[in-house]
Amino acid sequence: MKTIAINVEKGGAGKTTIACHLAWILADAGHRVLFLDLDRQCNATAALAEFESLGTCKPLFEPRYSPPASAPRLSIYSNRMGGEYDADYTKALGNIRTNFPQLGPAFDFCVIDTPPSWSWINFAALMVADSLIIPVELGPFGPASTKQVSDSIATVNQRGRTKPIHVAGLVANRVKANDRAQMEMLAAIREKVGKNLFTSYLPDRAHYSQALQERVPVWRLNKDVRGSLPAMRAFLEEAMTRIGSNG
Amino acid sequence: MDFDNFDVFSDKAEVADADRVLLLDPDQLYPDPENVRRDIDPATINEMAGTIEARGQLQPVTVAPKDEEGRYRIQFGERRWRACKQLGIKVRAIVAKADDPAQVRIDQFIENDQRENLSTADVVAFVAKEVASGRTLADLARQTGRNRTLLTRYHGLASAPDYISALLADISMRSAVALTQAAKVDDAATRTFIANTATEDMTVLACERLARDVGAKKTSAPTESAAPPPVMQPGADGEPEKASDETPVDPPAPTTDKIRDELAERAQDATPVSLTAVSSASAPAPRSAKAKGGKQKIERPTIEVDGQRAIVVEALLHFDGEDTPRIVSWR
């Protein structure tokens, strides 16, 4: 099972949009896909209509976990936890570290959507993931969010992993191609992170959020998606190439 | 992996602080057992302690992230740390974000190497270790900014006989290469030479003379002429590495020089170059005629005469800004 986490601490950067579309394209390709919706808002859970619920992800953080005997090809765990472990998460981290690999045989891919802001839950996501996709918004705080995520990565690599997480890359989201400030920021980020920046980016299109609302990927949205679909396709294709054989 | 007493927030805060200079107790730091610099002279520590006492520790040391026992392994600055320890003062240190031991090794090498005070033994050990761990010499040359031929020679010395390796801390790389060559042909003579010569007298000149002498005794002409330069294009003088790249394990140094000498002779015979005709030479600024110490590395320029390339061994050159032409030799 290849596990891909979508993480950045900034809210509204496009984590859920990207995570859902990644899950959809993997599902369409016939893979067995597990979605781990760790965001308490559970927006991805609402959008991924065809993924069957395995219930709350809470058992993953508990001792004596056993994976579902026959998991549906498309399954989803949702974060329905009410903050049970927030006060004492060290055991929960130890447990998911042991439990998560047990899901490996049942799925080809696992996509993890993460909550905004740093927490032990994000630590857990980065700890169990093979690859990481980081959406960045080219707003005033975009660059700061990449510094935060690089600190998160360093923290997890030092404390939670033996093998460093594979950073599939940063992808610019909600890009307005006619906004000069944004294009300059994009160039600055590329200068800084080099090939770690996706060559494709996601433009600012209402279709992406409309698709999530309609609970379908943008390629099944009942609209003229000629202006929004190609960019999403290009991004997903690049993402799959970058994720490649890291697993 | 143990998460007891783990705090995701303070851990991350520490990571975020990583680039700031911290004041650490010397006991919280420990040296890297694998440090590329293995010989540390106590006298230099005293010296450094003196400067630090007078002016403070200007340059912070770099340490790896805190280990499980809460201690920091030194990546760069073992001598600074020892000096602070000796003075009983806190060490100014920067915690590195990542700790990739392989990269640290490379960085340690670069740091020390660029100050030109690593011993031949240190370099040989470093190169051998990197190659053993799967790094190619080409890659190493790129990473360290060192000439690949040079690294090839150092790597060749890793398999030198013990009695030569024992000298590596004290003699130059070229001396060691020459001795290794000599030992291959005449082990006994080489041992005798080493036994009867003080290390400071094992100059490049003396060692290469030995190599020539034993070579002349046993191998003589057949080997000389049986070593044509098939891989060398006449005139490819500036790129002698090409020949040795393919066989990175042997120390091909003298061979390369020999080939080059032969080429030079041949070029001379084949094309009687009128020295004054050297006008369109692609020659780099020559280093005048002071080829010091016999077989120092000579980079001979090349020219083209009647469509044929040639190595310039000696030439009458009129430099910009000089009154008269003068003869410059690359012998």
Coordinates of C-alpha atoms in Angstrom, one line a residue, chain B:
Chain B
M1 CA 10.1 4.1 18.5
D2 CA 9.2 5.5 21.9
F3 CA 6.8 8.4 22.4
D4 CA 7.1 8.7 26.1
N5 CA 7.4 12.3 27.2
F6 CA 7.1 13.3 23.6
D7 CA 5.6 16.8 22.9
V8 CA 4.7 17.5 19.3
F9 CA 4.6 21.2 20.0
S10 CA 7.9 21.7 21.8
D11 CA 9.6 19.4 19.5
K12 CA 8.5 21.3 16.5
A13 CA 9.4 24.6 18.3
E14 CA 12.9 23.2 18.7
V15 CA 13.1 22.4 15.1
A16 CA 11.9 25.8 14.2
D17 CA 14.6 27.3 16.4
A18 CA 17.3 25.2 14.8
D19 CA 19.0 27.9 13.0
R20 CA 19.5 30.0 16.0
V21 CA 22.8 30.0 17.9
L22 CA 22.4 28.2 21.3
L23 CA 24.8 28.3 24.3
L24 CA 25.4 24.7 25.3
D25 CA 27.3 23.1 28.1
P26 CA 30.4 21.4 26.6
D27 CA 29.3 18.1 28.3
Q28 CA 26.1 18.1 26.2
L29 CA 28.3 17.8 23.1
Y30 CA 30.3 14.8 21.9
P31 CA 32.7 14.4 19.0
D32 CA 31.7 12.5 15.9
P33 CA 33.6 9.2 16.1
E34 CA 33.6 9.2 12.3
N35 CA 35.0 12.7 11.8
V36 CA 37.0 12.9 8.7
R37 CA 39.7 14.8 10.6
R38 CA 41.2 12.1 12.7
D39 CA 44.5 13.7 13.7
I40 CA 43.9 16.6 16.1
D41 CA 47.0 18.2 17.4
P42 CA 46.7 19.2 21.1
A43 CA 48.9 22.2 20.4
T44 CA 46.3 23.7 18.1
I45 CA 43.7 23.3 20.7
N46 CA 45.7 25.3 23.1
E47 CA 46.2 27.9 20.5
M48 CA 42.5 28.0 19.7
A49 CA 41.7 28.2 23.4
G50 CA 43.9 31.2 23.6
T51 CA 42.1 33.0 20.8
I52 CA 38.7 32.1 22.1
E53 CA 39.6 33.3 25.6
A54 CA 40.8 36.6 24.1
R55 CA 38.1 37.2 21.5
G56 CA 35.3 34.8 22.3
Q57 CA 34.1 32.0 20.1
L58 CA 33.4 33.8 16.9
Q59 CA 32.3 30.8 14.9
P60 CA 29.6 28.6 16.4
V61 CA 30.0 24.9 16.1
T62 CA 27.4 22.9 14.2
V63 CA 25.8 19.9 15.9
A64 CA 23.3 17.3 14.9
P65 CA 19.8 17.4 16.3
K66 CA 19.5 16.3 19.9
D67 CA 19.8 12.5 20.2
E68 CA 17.7 10.3 22.4
E69 CA 19.9 11.0 25.4
G70 CA 19.5 14.7 24.9
R71 CA 23.1 15.1 23.7
Y72 CA 24.4 16.7 20.5
R73 CA 26.9 15.1 18.2
I74 CA 29.3 17.6 16.7
Q75 CA 29.2 17.9 13.0
F76 CA 31.7 20.7 12.5
G77 CA 33.9 22.3 15.1
E78 CA 35.4 19.5 17.2
R79 CA 38.5 21.6 17.9
R80 CA 36.5 24.7 18.9
W81 CA 34.5 22.5 21.2
R82 CA 37.6 21.0 22.8
A83 CA 39.0 24.5 23.2
C84 CA 35.8 25.7 25.0
K85 CA 35.9 22.6 27.1
Q86 CA 39.4 23.3 28.1
L87 CA 38.4 26.8 29.0
G88 CA 35.4 25.6 30.9
I89 CA 33.0 27.9 29.0
K90 CA 29.8 27.2 27.2
V91 CA 29.9 26.4 23.5
R92 CA 28.1 28.5 21.0
A93 CA 26.4 26.0 18.7
I94 CA 23.9 25.8 15.9
V95 CA 21.7 22.7 15.7
A96 CA 21.5 21.4 12.1
K97 CA 18.1 20.6 10.8
A98 CA 18.8 17.4 9.2
D99 CA 21.3 14.8 10.1
D100 CA 22.2 12.8 7.1
P101 CA 25.5 11.2 8.1
A102 CA 26.6 10.6 4.5
Q103 CA 26.2 14.3 3.6
V104 CA 27.8 15.4 6.9
R105 CA 30.8 13.3 6.0
I106 CA 31.1 15.1 2.6
D107 CA 30.6 18.5 4.3
Q108 CA 33.3 17.7 6.9
F109 CA 35.6 16.8 4.1
I110 CA 34.9 19.9 2.2
E111 CA 35.3 22.1 5.2
N112 CA 38.6 20.6 6.2
D113 CA 39.9 20.1 2.8
Q114 CA 39.4 23.6 1.7
R115 CA 41.7 24.7 4.6
E116 CA 44.2 22.4 3.1
N117 CA 45.2 20.8 6.3
L118 CA 44.0 17.2 6.1
S119 CA 46.8 14.7 6.0
T120 CA 47.2 12.4 3.0
A121 CA 46.1 9.5 5.3
D122 CA 42.9 11.4 6.1
V123 CA 42.1 11.9 2.5
V124 CA 42.9 8.3 1.5
A125 CA 40.7 7.0 4.3
F126 CA 37.9 9.3 3.4
V127 CA 38.0 8.5 -0.3
A128 CA 38.3 4.7 0.3
K129 CA 35.3 4.8 2.7
E130 CA 33.1 6.8 0.4
V131 CA 33.9 4.5 -2.5
A132 CA 33.3 1.4 -0.3
S133 CA 29.9 2.8 0.6
G134 CA 29.0 2.9 -3.1
R135 CA 29.8 6.4 -4.1
T136 CA 31.5 6.7 -7.5
L137 CA 34.7 8.8 -7.8
A138 CA 32.9 10.9 -10.3
D139 CA 30.2 11.7 -7.8
L140 CA 32.7 12.3 -5.1
A141 CA 34.7 14.7 -7.3
R142 CA 31.5 16.6 -8.0
Q143 CA 30.5 16.8 -4.4
T144 CA 33.9 17.8 -3.0
G145 CA 35.0 20.0 -5.9
R146 CA 38.2 18.0 -6.2
N147 CA 39.8 16.9 -9.4
R148 CA 38.8 13.3 -10.2
T149 CA 42.3 12.2 -11.2
L150 CA 43.5 13.4 -7.8
L151 CA 40.8 11.4 -6.0
T152 CA 41.6 8.4 -8.2
R153 CA 45.2 8.6 -7.0
Y154 CA 44.1 8.9 -3.4
H155 CA 41.8 6.0 -3.8
G156 CA 44.7 3.9 -5.3
L157 CA 46.7 4.6 -2.2
A158 CA 44.1 2.8 -0.1
S159 CA 45.5 -0.5 -1.4
A160 CA 49.1 0.5 -0.9
P161 CA 51.3 -1.9 1.1
D162 CA 51.1 -1.4 4.8
Y163 CA 54.6 0.0 5.2
I164 CA 53.7 2.7 2.7
S165 CA 50.3 3.4 4.3
A166 CA 52.1 3.9 7.6
L167 CA 53.9 6.9 6.1
L168 CA 50.8 8.6 4.7
A169 CA 50.4 11.0 7.6
D170 CA 53.9 12.4 6.9
I171 CA 54.6 12.3 3.2
S172 CA 52.8 13.8 0.2
M173 CA 50.3 12.0 -1.9
R174 CA 52.7 12.1 -4.9
S175 CA 55.5 10.6 -2.9
A176 CA 53.2 7.9 -1.8
V177 CA 52.0 7.2 -5.3
A178 CA 55.6 6.9 -6.5
L179 CA 56.6 4.6 -3.6
T180 CA 53.5 2.4 -4.4
Q181 CA 54.6 2.2 -8.0
A182 CA 58.1 1.3 -7.0
A183 CA 56.9 -1.3 -4.5
K184 CA 54.9 -3.0 -7.3
V185 CA 58.1 -3.5 -9.3
D186 CA 60.7 -4.0 -6.6
D187 CA 59.3 -4.4 -3.1
A188 CA 62.7 -5.1 -1.5
A189 CA 64.3 -2.0 -2.9
T190 CA 61.4 0.1 -1.9
R191 CA 61.5 -1.2 1.7
T192 CA 65.2 -0.5 1.8
F193 CA 64.7 3.0 0.5
I194 CA 62.1 3.7 3.2
A195 CA 64.2 2.1 5.9
N196 CA 67.1 4.3 5.0
T197 CA 65.4 7.6 4.3
A198 CA 63.9 10.0 6.8
T199 CA 60.3 10.9 6.0
E200 CA 61.1 14.5 5.4
D201 CA 63.6 13.4 2.8
M202 CA 61.0 11.3 1.0
T203 CA 60.3 14.2 -1.4
V204 CA 58.3 13.7 -4.6
L205 CA 61.6 14.0 -6.4
A206 CA 63.4 11.3 -4.4
C207 CA 60.4 8.9 -4.5
E208 CA 59.9 9.3 -8.2
R209 CA 63.6 8.8 -8.8
L210 CA 63.3 5.6 -6.9
A211 CA 60.3 4.5 -9.0
R212 CA 62.2 5.3 -12.2
D213 CA 65.3 3.5 -10.9
V214 CA 63.5 0.3 -10.0
G215 CA 61.4 0.5 -13.2
A216 CA 64.5 0.9 -15.3
K217 CA 66.1 -2.1 -13.6
K218 CA 63.3 -4.5 -14.1
T219 CA 60.8 -3.4 -16.7
S220 CA 63.0 -1.3 -19.1
A221 CA 62.0 -0.7 -22.7
P222 CA 59.3 -3.4 -23.4
T223 CA 56.8 -2.0 -20.9
E224 CA 57.7 1.5 -21.9
S225 CA 56.8 1.0 -25.5
A226 CA 54.1 -1.5 -24.7
A227 CA 52.2 1.3 -23.0
P228 CA 51.0 3.3 -26.0
P229 CA 48.4 5.9 -25.3
P230 CA 45.4 4.5 -27.1
V231 CA 42.9 6.4 -25.0
M232 CA 44.6 9.7 -25.3
Q233 CA 44.0 11.9 -28.3
P234 CA 47.1 13.9 -29.1
G235 CA 46.4 17.3 -27.8
A236 CA 43.8 16.2 -25.3
D237 CA 46.3 17.3 -22.8
G238 CA 44.0 19.4 -20.6
E239 CA 41.8 16.4 -20.0
P240 CA 44.1 13.7 -18.8
E241 CA 41.3 12.5 -16.4
K242 CA 39.5 10.8 -19.3
A243 CA 42.1 8.1 -19.5
S244 CA 41.9 7.2 -15.8
D245 CA 38.2 7.6 -15.3
E246 CA 37.4 4.2 -16.7
T247 CA 39.7 2.4 -14.3
P248 CA 39.2 4.3 -11.1
V249 CA 41.0 1.8 -8.9
D250 CA 44.5 2.0 -10.2
P251 CA 46.7 5.0 -9.4
P252 CA 47.5 5.9 -13.0
A253 CA 49.3 9.0 -12.2
P254 CA 52.8 8.2 -13.4
T255 CA 51.3 6.5 -16.4
T256 CA 49.4 9.6 -17.4
D257 CA 52.5 11.7 -17.0
K258 CA 54.5 9.2 -19.0
I259 CA 51.9 9.2 -21.8
R260 CA 51.9 12.9 -21.8
D261 CA 55.7 13.0 -22.1
E262 CA 55.6 10.5 -24.9
L263 CA 52.9 12.5 -26.6
A264 CA 55.0 15.6 -26.3
E265 CA 58.0 13.9 -27.8
R266 CA 55.9 12.6 -30.6
A267 CA 54.3 15.9 -31.3
Q268 CA 57.7 17.4 -31.5
D269 CA 58.9 14.9 -34.0
A270 CA 55.8 14.9 -36.2
T271 CA 55.3 18.5 -36.6
P272 CA 58.2 20.8 -36.7
V273 CA 56.5 23.7 -35.1
S274 CA 57.9 27.0 -35.9
L275 CA 57.8 28.7 -32.6
T276 CA 57.0 32.1 -33.9
A277 CA 54.0 30.7 -35.7
V278 CA 52.2 30.1 -32.4
S279 CA 49.7 32.9 -32.7
S280 CA 46.3 31.3 -32.7
A281 CA 47.2 29.2 -29.8
S282 CA 44.4 28.2 -27.5
A283 CA 47.0 28.4 -24.8
P284 CA 46.1 29.3 -21.3
A285 CA 48.4 31.8 -19.6
P286 CA 51.6 29.8 -19.1
R287 CA 53.0 29.5 -15.7
S288 CA 56.5 30.4 -17.0
A289 CA 59.3 28.0 -16.9
K290 CA 59.5 27.3 -13.2
A291 CA 58.4 23.7 -13.2
K292 CA 59.3 23.1 -9.6
G293 CA 60.4 19.9 -8.1
G294 CA 60.8 17.7 -11.2
K295 CA 57.4 16.1 -11.9
Q296 CA 54.9 18.7 -10.8
K297 CA 51.7 18.6 -12.8
I298 CA 52.3 20.3 -16.1
E299 CA 49.3 21.5 -18.1
R300 CA 50.7 22.0 -21.6
P301 CA 48.7 24.1 -24.0
T302 CA 47.8 22.8 -27.4
I303 CA 47.9 24.4 -30.8
E304 CA 46.8 23.4 -34.3
V305 CA 49.4 23.5 -37.1
D306 CA 48.3 22.6 -40.6
G307 CA 45.3 20.8 -39.3
Q308 CA 47.3 18.8 -36.9
R309 CA 47.0 19.3 -33.2
A310 CA 50.2 19.5 -31.1
I311 CA 51.3 20.0 -27.6
V312 CA 53.4 23.0 -26.9
V313 CA 56.5 22.0 -25.1
E314 CA 58.4 25.2 -25.6
A315 CA 57.4 28.4 -27.4
L316 CA 58.5 31.9 -28.1
L317 CA 55.7 34.0 -26.8
H318 CA 55.0 37.7 -26.9
F319 CA 52.6 38.6 -24.1
D320 CA 50.4 41.6 -24.0
G321 CA 52.0 44.3 -22.0
E322 CA 55.5 42.9 -22.3
D323 CA 58.3 44.5 -24.4
T324 CA 59.9 41.5 -26.0
P325 CA 59.0 38.0 -26.8
R326 CA 60.4 35.3 -24.5
I327 CA 60.7 31.6 -24.5
V328 CA 58.3 29.8 -22.3
S329 CA 58.7 26.1 -21.6
W330 CA 56.2 23.6 -20.2
R331 CA 58.9 20.9 -19.6

